[in-house]
Amino acid sequence: MNKIISLEQAMDLVHDGMTVMIPGFMGVGTPETLVDGLVEKGLQDLFIICTDTARPNVGIGKLIVNGQVKKLYASHIGTNPETGRMMNEGLIDVTLIPQGTLAERIRAGGAGLGGFLTPTGVGTVVEEGKQKIVVDGKDYLLELPLRADVALIRGSKVDKKGNIWYNAATRNFNTVMATAAKTVIVEAQELVEVGEIDPNNVMTPGIFVDYIVRGNA
Amino acid sequence: MNKIISLEQAMDLVHDGMTVMIPGFMGVGTPETLVDGLVEKGLQDLFIICTDTARPNVGIGKLIVNGQVKKLYASHIGTNPETGRMMNEGLIDVTLIPQGTLAERIRAGGAGLGGFLTPTGVGTVVEEGKQKIVVDGKDYLLELPLRADVALIRGSKVDKKGNIWYNAATRNFNTVMATAAKTVIVEAQELVEVGEIDPNNVMTPGIFVDYIVRGNA
Amino acid sequence: MMDVRERIARRVAKEFKDGDIVNLGIGMPTLVANYIPEGVEIIFQSENGFVGMGPAPQEGNEDPDIVNAGGLPVTVLKGAAYFDSATSFGIIRGGHVDATVLGALQVDEVGNLANWMIPGKLVPGMGGAMDLVVGAKKVILAMEHTAKGRPKILKECTLPLTARKEVNLIVTEMGVFDITPGGMFLREIAPDVTVEQIREATEADFIVSEHLKVMEE
Amino acid sequence: MMDVRERIARRVAKEFKDGDIVNLGIGMPTLVANYIPEGVEIIFQSENGFVGMGPAPQEGNEDPDIVNAGGLPVTVLKGAAYFDSATSFGIIRGGHVDATVLGALQVDEVGNLANWMIPGKLVPGMGGAMDLVVGAKKVILAMEHTAKGRPKILKECTLPLTARKEVNLIVTEMGVFDITPGGMFLREIAPDVTVEQIREATEADFIVSEHLKVMEE
């Protein structure tokens, strides 16, 4: 089972209108090569799930500026003024989600859970339209799972079976997103032989990974 | 902040009637030194949360045989005939919980969630007394978080700040239990200096660990 | 005629396709690993915390930290990955396991399964079975057709259920049955039995497939 | 008189005790790290995925994989640990962070906080703030007392809330307030102001503590 494909082959798997999860915190941990592939292909009407839209010339920011994003779930858009401008002009449909809730909703999507109860957002606009459930006298919001058509992942070290090790703060949303999409494509910063990553230290088991693309970084 | 204490000091922290989480799968990953401490101290009326009761002379099995357990949450008791016998004679109050639900309830307890929705157990005796919630036309059970007074953890490598690395299949319930108790005591199979575990490969950050006891194994 | 258990295990082993992630229950299902056809690479998941399980070690080479879900010593293959129980059951519940093979006390014609307790007699607990049956993409039962001459494939299960309507395939020494929303179909028949003999040994109503074949060995 | 921001940061830094796990928000709260008293060891959590955050690196030594929650390069100390976003917010929501320090647009006398949006003007998103305010054991606001001469400490917040009744302590350049179920108390007063001046700059009703002290510097 060869999982290694070219960037072009990877881009053949993503289509207009798809829901795409992209990890990264202000671009750190974002698969830049794959994002550049989306930009170059000029895909339209994407529904992007990410924690922030980075900066205009970084990571997911590039998709925003290029007008490829129709719908966005994110926790923070403040570092990319273009996202706010396009939201205000009605060009992007933005839903803001608390960062912890976003991570947990994606995890739930990957773990087969129907949802979870969180205290985050109770008594704020975040609770609008959500079921409130009382447990032990405390209010919680029922938050629902998220899944995507495609997740674009960025591994610091990836072996040829797709086992991934993430360096430092690049892990962020990579691990949960790798579990929650129909097709998972990982950009390997460093591609290594099977066995080079200690099975104890694998952070995303290769069973979650469908395809591997060599990164440029 | 010195976290290293003796077994005797550790046992001073556990009292009759407490709720104690003990990890391990058929004894693998169970802190045997700490369990032996509980046996030796002869604590009574313990409420033990674990996935199985191992065998009569192994791990949690020793507490069962010694008559120290009043209440038990577990997913499997079949490998220790004493547990079943004492349950049938009304000596231990046993609640059986699907293994995945048990892991997730403990995780929820440690992660500040009020509960989660799982499809596991729908249409079985497991659903008795639980709220059923329909999401997208599918039935789920609302399962509630679990927390304990004390968690007894077993680390393969532990540094002096309490950062833990687990070897092979010993990880099982250790990671979630280390997040879900008021007092967390880890038995270090190997005690190492701070910095010897790569920060990337720490599996339980030291912030979760209150005390470290040297293991005999 | 070959041993009944071997015949069942051999036939189940033919259900997988290259690259499948498979969880084998304890007992007869474990034997399936011995009969995987050449050229088919299966990744075995062990719910106590890893993928990439290999065969039992040679005597004297057992690693106490590596056991399978039955608590027996095993090995891991190159490219394996370890994880904790919350992740393991996220993999299972989240539909990332292609097939699970389990034994049964009873199964009925709509795919209800009972395999975890006999009230008043045997209460080992469900362990991970409820999560596996609900979460795996395909649920395969590897079971003897009758118990002490009495049918185990029933019109309706009488023992407490493991899960409702989740069984997809039943393999016994007499034949192979598909369970579909349209009913239960006899798809293959062992070379040494007749449909009439199967009807006698089966309480459930089943439809003989138009494409009935001789059971592969 | 020292710089207003320095005064606030210095005072906040005195709130911690040895071993505390602290999350600092972006902006003024970040300055607090510079004034931790000697002999007090604080473990800083960065919600994008680690504990054990150190100071900014020397120019030229930046590691692109290590940034703080503001996206700026930082270092990690010996004994640090990295994790993913689901774990990070498990730590936050689960009450494992002793204190979080944040800025505020508005706060009111029952401890409601608004710090994430100004409708029609500024909608950066809540990022991790909602989880932090709900989850941290102690919520400390580090804020200037007024904005363009207008009170920010109100009878009731008018902007969309970040969380309800979660703020415990407010530190401004004029004084220190405790928010308790019994009301809001002025606990310390800056050496260069009077209670009367604070009343004028504060819309909220507050009680002057019987033990009013001069604000530490």
Short mmCIF file of N, CA and C in Angstrom, two decimals, chain D residues 13-157:
data_model
loop_
_atom_site.label_atom_id
_atom_site.label_comp_id
_atom_site.label_asym_id
_atom_site.label_seq_id
_atom_site.Cartn_x
_atom_site.Cartn_y
_atom_site.Cartn_z
N ALA D 13 1.76 39.94 39.37
CA ALA D 13 2.79 38.92 39.56
C ALA D 13 2.88 38.47 41.01
N LYS D 14 2.39 39.31 41.94
CA LYS D 14 2.45 38.95 43.36
C LYS D 14 1.31 38.02 43.78
N GLU D 15 0.38 37.78 42.89
CA GLU D 15 -0.79 36.96 43.25
C GLU D 15 -0.49 35.47 43.24
N PHE D 16 0.64 35.08 42.64
CA PHE D 16 0.88 33.65 42.45
C PHE D 16 1.65 33.06 43.61
N LYS D 17 1.47 31.74 43.77
CA LYS D 17 2.30 31.06 44.75
C LYS D 17 3.18 30.02 44.04
N ASP D 18 4.22 29.67 44.71
CA ASP D 18 5.21 28.74 44.14
C ASP D 18 4.53 27.50 43.55
N GLY D 19 4.88 27.20 42.31
CA GLY D 19 4.35 26.00 41.67
C GLY D 19 3.07 26.21 40.88
N ASP D 20 2.51 27.42 40.93
CA ASP D 20 1.26 27.67 40.21
C ASP D 20 1.44 27.49 38.70
N ILE D 21 0.36 27.01 38.08
CA ILE D 21 0.31 26.92 36.61
C ILE D 21 -0.53 28.10 36.13
N VAL D 22 0.08 28.94 35.31
CA VAL D 22 -0.53 30.22 34.96
C VAL D 22 -0.58 30.38 33.44
N ASN D 23 -1.71 30.89 32.96
CA ASN D 23 -1.85 31.23 31.54
C ASN D 23 -1.99 32.75 31.43
N LEU D 24 -1.12 33.35 30.65
CA LEU D 24 -1.16 34.81 30.47
C LEU D 24 -1.74 35.13 29.10
N GLY D 25 -2.73 36.01 29.06
CA GLY D 25 -3.29 36.44 27.80
C GLY D 25 -2.32 37.33 27.05
N ILE D 26 -2.68 37.66 25.81
CA ILE D 26 -1.78 38.51 25.02
C ILE D 26 -1.92 39.96 25.46
N GLY D 27 -0.95 40.78 25.10
CA GLY D 27 -0.96 42.19 25.50
C GLY D 27 -0.37 42.35 26.89
N MET D 28 -0.95 43.27 27.68
CA MET D 28 -0.41 43.59 29.00
C MET D 28 -0.18 42.35 29.87
N PRO D 29 -1.11 41.37 29.89
CA PRO D 29 -0.88 40.20 30.74
C PRO D 29 0.48 39.52 30.49
N THR D 30 0.96 39.58 29.24
CA THR D 30 2.24 38.95 28.93
C THR D 30 3.37 39.54 29.75
N LEU D 31 3.26 40.84 30.08
CA LEU D 31 4.30 41.51 30.85
C LEU D 31 4.48 40.93 32.24
N VAL D 32 3.42 40.31 32.76
CA VAL D 32 3.46 39.79 34.14
C VAL D 32 4.65 38.85 34.35
N ALA D 33 4.99 38.09 33.30
CA ALA D 33 6.09 37.12 33.41
C ALA D 33 7.40 37.78 33.81
N ASN D 34 7.55 39.06 33.51
CA ASN D 34 8.80 39.76 33.82
C ASN D 34 8.96 40.09 35.29
N TYR D 35 7.90 39.96 36.08
CA TYR D 35 7.95 40.47 37.47
C TYR D 35 7.66 39.40 38.53
N ILE D 36 7.81 38.14 38.16
CA ILE D 36 7.58 37.08 39.15
C ILE D 36 8.63 37.22 40.26
N PRO D 37 8.19 37.26 41.52
CA PRO D 37 9.14 37.45 42.63
C PRO D 37 10.14 36.29 42.69
N GLU D 38 11.33 36.60 43.19
CA GLU D 38 12.34 35.57 43.31
C GLU D 38 11.87 34.49 44.28
N GLY D 39 12.25 33.25 44.02
CA GLY D 39 11.87 32.16 44.91
C GLY D 39 10.51 31.58 44.58
N VAL D 40 9.80 32.22 43.66
CA VAL D 40 8.51 31.68 43.23
C VAL D 40 8.68 31.11 41.83
N GLU D 41 8.41 29.83 41.70
CA GLU D 41 8.52 29.22 40.39
C GLU D 41 7.13 29.04 39.80
N ILE D 42 6.91 29.66 38.67
CA ILE D 42 5.61 29.57 38.00
C ILE D 42 5.79 28.74 36.74
N ILE D 43 4.80 27.89 36.46
CA ILE D 43 4.82 27.14 35.20
C ILE D 43 3.82 27.81 34.27
N PHE D 44 4.31 28.35 33.17
CA PHE D 44 3.42 29.04 32.25
C PHE D 44 2.87 28.08 31.21
N GLN D 45 1.55 28.15 31.05
CA GLN D 45 0.88 27.35 30.04
C GLN D 45 0.59 28.21 28.83
N SER D 46 0.83 27.69 27.66
CA SER D 46 0.50 28.40 26.43
C SER D 46 -0.57 27.58 25.73
N GLU D 47 -1.77 28.16 25.52
CA GLU D 47 -2.90 27.31 25.13
C GLU D 47 -2.75 26.70 23.75
N ASN D 48 -1.80 27.18 22.95
CA ASN D 48 -1.58 26.52 21.67
C ASN D 48 -0.81 25.21 21.80
N GLY D 49 -0.38 24.87 23.04
CA GLY D 49 0.09 23.50 23.19
C GLY D 49 1.31 23.17 24.01
N PHE D 50 1.58 23.90 25.09
CA PHE D 50 2.66 23.45 25.96
C PHE D 50 2.59 24.08 27.34
N VAL D 51 3.29 23.45 28.28
CA VAL D 51 3.57 24.04 29.59
C VAL D 51 5.08 24.14 29.70
N GLY D 52 5.52 25.11 30.49
CA GLY D 52 6.96 25.30 30.66
C GLY D 52 7.50 26.35 29.71
N MET D 53 6.67 27.34 29.38
CA MET D 53 7.09 28.40 28.48
C MET D 53 8.15 29.26 29.14
N GLY D 54 9.22 29.57 28.38
CA GLY D 54 10.28 30.46 28.86
C GLY D 54 10.19 31.80 28.16
N PRO D 55 11.22 32.61 28.35
CA PRO D 55 11.22 33.95 27.75
C PRO D 55 11.39 33.93 26.23
N ALA D 56 11.27 35.07 25.61
CA ALA D 56 11.50 35.19 24.17
C ALA D 56 12.95 34.82 23.88
N PRO D 57 13.21 34.21 22.72
CA PRO D 57 14.59 33.84 22.38
C PRO D 57 15.38 35.09 21.98
N GLN D 58 16.70 34.97 22.02
CA GLN D 58 17.53 36.05 21.51
C GLN D 58 17.34 36.13 20.00
N GLU D 59 17.46 37.34 19.48
CA GLU D 59 17.27 37.51 18.05
C GLU D 59 18.18 36.57 17.27
N GLY D 60 17.62 35.94 16.28
CA GLY D 60 18.38 34.99 15.48
C GLY D 60 18.23 33.56 15.96
N ASN D 61 17.72 33.38 17.19
CA ASN D 61 17.55 32.04 17.74
C ASN D 61 16.10 31.56 17.73
N GLU D 62 15.24 32.26 17.00
CA GLU D 62 13.83 31.89 16.97
C GLU D 62 13.65 30.51 16.33
N ASP D 63 12.79 29.70 16.93
CA ASP D 63 12.42 28.41 16.35
C ASP D 63 11.00 28.57 15.80
N PRO D 64 10.82 28.41 14.49
CA PRO D 64 9.48 28.67 13.91
C PRO D 64 8.40 27.73 14.45
N ASP D 65 8.80 26.62 15.06
CA ASP D 65 7.82 25.67 15.60
C ASP D 65 7.37 26.02 17.02
N ILE D 66 8.01 27.05 17.63
CA ILE D 66 7.67 27.38 19.03
C ILE D 66 7.23 28.84 19.13
N VAL D 67 5.92 29.03 19.22
CA VAL D 67 5.38 30.38 19.42
C VAL D 67 4.40 30.35 20.58
N ASN D 68 4.16 31.52 21.16
CA ASN D 68 3.17 31.60 22.23
C ASN D 68 1.78 31.84 21.64
N ALA D 69 0.80 32.05 22.53
CA ALA D 69 -0.58 32.18 22.07
C ALA D 69 -0.81 33.47 21.30
N GLY D 70 0.18 34.34 21.29
CA GLY D 70 0.10 35.54 20.47
C GLY D 70 0.81 35.37 19.14
N GLY D 71 1.34 34.17 18.91
CA GLY D 71 2.04 33.89 17.66
C GLY D 71 3.48 34.38 17.66
N LEU D 72 3.99 34.82 18.83
CA LEU D 72 5.36 35.33 18.90
C LEU D 72 6.33 34.24 19.34
N PRO D 73 7.57 34.32 18.85
CA PRO D 73 8.57 33.29 19.22
C PRO D 73 8.83 33.29 20.72
N VAL D 74 8.89 32.11 21.29
CA VAL D 74 9.26 31.95 22.70
C VAL D 74 10.20 30.76 22.82
N THR D 75 10.60 30.49 24.03
CA THR D 75 11.42 29.31 24.30
C THR D 75 10.66 28.42 25.28
N VAL D 76 11.15 27.21 25.47
CA VAL D 76 10.61 26.39 26.55
C VAL D 76 11.73 26.06 27.53
N LEU D 77 11.36 25.88 28.78
CA LEU D 77 12.33 25.58 29.82
C LEU D 77 12.50 24.06 29.94
N LYS D 78 13.57 23.66 30.62
CA LYS D 78 13.76 22.25 30.95
C LYS D 78 12.53 21.74 31.69
N GLY D 79 12.07 20.57 31.33
CA GLY D 79 10.90 20.01 32.01
C GLY D 79 9.59 20.42 31.37
N ALA D 80 9.66 21.09 30.22
CA ALA D 80 8.44 21.47 29.50
C ALA D 80 7.77 20.24 28.91
N ALA D 81 6.54 20.41 28.46
CA ALA D 81 5.83 19.32 27.78
C ALA D 81 4.91 19.92 26.72
N TYR D 82 4.94 19.32 25.54
CA TYR D 82 4.05 19.73 24.44
C TYR D 82 2.84 18.81 24.38
N PHE D 83 1.72 19.35 23.88
CA PHE D 83 0.52 18.52 23.68
C PHE D 83 -0.34 19.15 22.61
N ASP D 84 -1.41 18.47 22.23
CA ASP D 84 -2.28 19.00 21.19
C ASP D 84 -3.36 19.91 21.78
N SER D 85 -4.17 20.51 20.92
CA SER D 85 -5.15 21.50 21.38
C SER D 85 -6.26 20.87 22.21
N ALA D 86 -6.64 19.64 21.90
CA ALA D 86 -7.69 18.99 22.70
C ALA D 86 -7.18 18.79 24.13
N THR D 87 -5.94 18.36 24.27
CA THR D 87 -5.35 18.18 25.60
C THR D 87 -5.17 19.53 26.28
N SER D 88 -4.73 20.52 25.53
CA SER D 88 -4.48 21.83 26.10
C SER D 88 -5.75 22.41 26.72
N PHE D 89 -6.85 22.27 26.00
CA PHE D 89 -8.10 22.81 26.54
C PHE D 89 -8.75 21.86 27.54
N GLY D 90 -8.34 20.61 27.53
CA GLY D 90 -8.71 19.72 28.64
C GLY D 90 -8.06 20.22 29.92
N ILE D 91 -6.81 20.62 29.82
CA ILE D 91 -6.08 21.17 30.97
C ILE D 91 -6.77 22.44 31.46
N ILE D 92 -7.15 23.29 30.52
CA ILE D 92 -7.77 24.58 30.86
C ILE D 92 -9.17 24.38 31.44
N ARG D 93 -10.01 23.67 30.72
CA ARG D 93 -11.40 23.50 31.13
C ARG D 93 -11.52 22.65 32.38
N GLY D 94 -10.56 21.73 32.52
CA GLY D 94 -10.59 20.80 33.64
C GLY D 94 -10.09 21.36 34.96
N GLY D 95 -9.77 22.65 34.98
CA GLY D 95 -9.38 23.26 36.25
C GLY D 95 -7.94 23.01 36.65
N HIS D 96 -7.09 22.67 35.69
CA HIS D 96 -5.69 22.39 36.01
C HIS D 96 -4.80 23.62 35.89
N VAL D 97 -5.39 24.75 35.46
CA VAL D 97 -4.66 26.01 35.42
C VAL D 97 -5.06 26.80 36.67
N ASP D 98 -4.06 27.19 37.46
CA ASP D 98 -4.36 27.86 38.72
C ASP D 98 -4.87 29.28 38.51
N ALA D 99 -4.31 29.96 37.54
CA ALA D 99 -4.73 31.34 37.30
C ALA D 99 -4.57 31.71 35.84
N THR D 100 -5.51 32.50 35.35
CA THR D 100 -5.36 33.08 34.03
C THR D 100 -5.44 34.60 34.18
N VAL D 101 -4.62 35.29 33.42
CA VAL D 101 -4.59 36.75 33.48
C VAL D 101 -5.01 37.26 32.10
N LEU D 102 -6.04 38.08 32.09
CA LEU D 102 -6.56 38.58 30.81
C LEU D 102 -6.82 40.07 30.88
N GLY D 103 -6.94 40.67 29.73
CA GLY D 103 -7.40 42.05 29.65
C GLY D 103 -8.92 42.08 29.59
N ALA D 104 -9.49 43.28 29.61
CA ALA D 104 -10.95 43.39 29.57
C ALA D 104 -11.36 44.63 28.80
N LEU D 105 -12.44 44.50 28.06
CA LEU D 105 -13.11 45.69 27.53
C LEU D 105 -14.03 46.24 28.60
N GLN D 106 -14.77 45.34 29.25
CA GLN D 106 -15.67 45.69 30.34
C GLN D 106 -15.70 44.55 31.35
N VAL D 107 -15.90 44.91 32.60
CA VAL D 107 -16.17 43.92 33.64
C VAL D 107 -17.23 44.54 34.54
N ASP D 108 -18.05 43.70 35.16
CA ASP D 108 -19.05 44.30 36.03
C ASP D 108 -18.97 43.75 37.45
N GLU D 109 -19.82 44.28 38.33
CA GLU D 109 -19.63 44.03 39.75
C GLU D 109 -19.94 42.59 40.18
N VAL D 110 -20.61 41.81 39.31
CA VAL D 110 -20.79 40.39 39.67
C VAL D 110 -19.75 39.50 39.00
N GLY D 111 -18.82 40.13 38.27
CA GLY D 111 -17.75 39.34 37.68
C GLY D 111 -18.00 38.90 36.26
N ASN D 112 -19.03 39.46 35.62
CA ASN D 112 -19.20 39.22 34.19
C ASN D 112 -18.07 39.92 33.43
N LEU D 113 -17.61 39.28 32.39
CA LEU D 113 -16.49 39.83 31.62
C LEU D 113 -16.87 39.94 30.15
N ALA D 114 -16.47 41.08 29.54
CA ALA D 114 -16.61 41.23 28.09
C ALA D 114 -15.24 41.60 27.56
N ASN D 115 -14.65 40.73 26.75
CA ASN D 115 -13.33 41.07 26.20
C ASN D 115 -13.07 40.48 24.84
N TRP D 116 -14.15 40.14 24.10
CA TRP D 116 -13.85 39.47 22.83
C TRP D 116 -14.46 40.12 21.60
N MET D 117 -15.41 41.05 21.77
CA MET D 117 -15.92 41.69 20.56
C MET D 117 -16.65 42.99 20.85
N ILE D 118 -16.65 43.86 19.85
CA ILE D 118 -17.47 45.07 19.87
C ILE D 118 -18.33 45.02 18.62
N PRO D 119 -19.63 44.72 18.78
CA PRO D 119 -20.46 44.48 17.60
C PRO D 119 -20.34 45.61 16.58
N GLY D 120 -20.20 45.27 15.34
CA GLY D 120 -20.12 46.23 14.26
C GLY D 120 -18.75 46.87 14.09
N LYS D 121 -17.87 46.61 15.05
CA LYS D 121 -16.55 47.23 14.95
C LYS D 121 -15.42 46.21 14.93
N LEU D 122 -15.29 45.54 16.07
CA LEU D 122 -14.14 44.66 16.25
C LEU D 122 -14.65 43.26 16.58
N VAL D 123 -14.43 42.31 15.68
CA VAL D 123 -14.88 40.94 15.94
C VAL D 123 -13.71 39.98 15.72
N PRO D 124 -12.71 40.03 16.58
CA PRO D 124 -11.56 39.15 16.38
C PRO D 124 -11.87 37.69 16.68
N GLY D 125 -12.89 37.43 17.48
CA GLY D 125 -13.16 36.05 17.91
C GLY D 125 -12.68 35.86 19.33
N MET D 126 -13.22 34.84 19.97
CA MET D 126 -12.90 34.61 21.38
C MET D 126 -11.62 33.81 21.57
N GLY D 127 -11.12 33.19 20.50
CA GLY D 127 -9.93 32.34 20.67
C GLY D 127 -10.14 31.40 21.83
N GLY D 128 -9.17 31.38 22.74
CA GLY D 128 -9.28 30.50 23.89
C GLY D 128 -9.84 31.16 25.13
N ALA D 129 -10.24 32.44 25.01
CA ALA D 129 -10.61 33.21 26.21
C ALA D 129 -11.80 32.63 26.96
N MET D 130 -12.83 32.20 26.22
CA MET D 130 -14.03 31.70 26.91
C MET D 130 -13.71 30.45 27.73
N ASP D 131 -12.89 29.57 27.17
CA ASP D 131 -12.50 28.36 27.90
C ASP D 131 -11.64 28.71 29.12
N LEU D 132 -10.70 29.64 28.92
CA LEU D 132 -9.81 30.03 30.01
C LEU D 132 -10.58 30.63 31.17
N VAL D 133 -11.51 31.52 30.88
CA VAL D 133 -12.23 32.22 31.95
C VAL D 133 -13.14 31.25 32.71
N VAL D 134 -13.71 30.30 31.99
CA VAL D 134 -14.58 29.32 32.65
C VAL D 134 -13.76 28.28 33.41
N GLY D 135 -12.58 27.93 32.87
CA GLY D 135 -11.86 26.79 33.40
C GLY D 135 -10.82 27.09 34.47
N ALA D 136 -10.16 28.25 34.39
CA ALA D 136 -9.06 28.52 35.33
C ALA D 136 -9.61 28.67 36.75
N LYS D 137 -8.83 28.23 37.72
CA LYS D 137 -9.29 28.31 39.11
C LYS D 137 -9.46 29.76 39.53
N LYS D 138 -8.58 30.65 39.06
CA LYS D 138 -8.66 32.05 39.44
C LYS D 138 -8.55 32.90 38.18
N VAL D 139 -9.48 33.81 37.99
CA VAL D 139 -9.47 34.69 36.82
C VAL D 139 -9.09 36.09 37.27
N ILE D 140 -7.96 36.55 36.76
CA ILE D 140 -7.43 37.85 37.14
C ILE D 140 -7.47 38.77 35.92
N LEU D 141 -8.05 39.93 36.08
CA LEU D 141 -8.02 40.90 35.00
C LEU D 141 -6.89 41.90 35.26
N ALA D 142 -6.08 42.10 34.24
CA ALA D 142 -5.03 43.12 34.29
C ALA D 142 -5.45 44.17 33.29
N MET D 143 -5.91 45.33 33.79
CA MET D 143 -6.53 46.29 32.88
C MET D 143 -6.36 47.72 33.36
N GLU D 144 -6.32 48.62 32.41
CA GLU D 144 -6.35 50.03 32.81
C GLU D 144 -7.74 50.34 33.33
N HIS D 145 -7.78 51.26 34.31
CA HIS D 145 -9.04 51.46 35.02
C HIS D 145 -10.15 52.03 34.13
N THR D 146 -9.74 52.87 33.19
CA THR D 146 -10.73 53.50 32.31
C THR D 146 -10.22 53.44 30.87
N ALA D 147 -11.13 53.67 29.92
CA ALA D 147 -10.73 53.76 28.51
C ALA D 147 -11.14 55.15 28.03
N LYS D 148 -10.18 55.94 27.61
CA LYS D 148 -10.46 57.33 27.20
C LYS D 148 -11.30 58.05 28.26
N GLY D 149 -10.94 57.83 29.51
CA GLY D 149 -11.62 58.51 30.60
C GLY D 149 -12.95 57.92 31.01
N ARG D 150 -13.42 56.90 30.28
CA ARG D 150 -14.72 56.31 30.63
C ARG D 150 -14.54 55.00 31.38
N PRO D 151 -15.37 54.78 32.40
CA PRO D 151 -15.22 53.58 33.22
C PRO D 151 -15.33 52.29 32.40
N LYS D 152 -14.52 51.32 32.78
CA LYS D 152 -14.62 49.97 32.20
C LYS D 152 -15.15 48.98 33.23
N ILE D 153 -15.14 49.42 34.51
CA ILE D 153 -15.69 48.57 35.57
C ILE D 153 -17.11 49.07 35.83
N LEU D 154 -18.08 48.28 35.32
CA LEU D 154 -19.46 48.76 35.21
C LEU D 154 -20.41 48.07 36.19
N LYS D 155 -21.60 48.67 36.31
CA LYS D 155 -22.67 47.98 37.05
C LYS D 155 -23.06 46.72 36.29
N GLU D 156 -23.12 46.85 34.98
CA GLU D 156 -23.50 45.70 34.17
C GLU D 156 -22.87 45.84 32.79
N CYS D 157 -22.21 44.81 32.33
CA CYS D 157 -21.58 44.86 31.01
C CYS D 157 -22.62 45.08 29.93
#
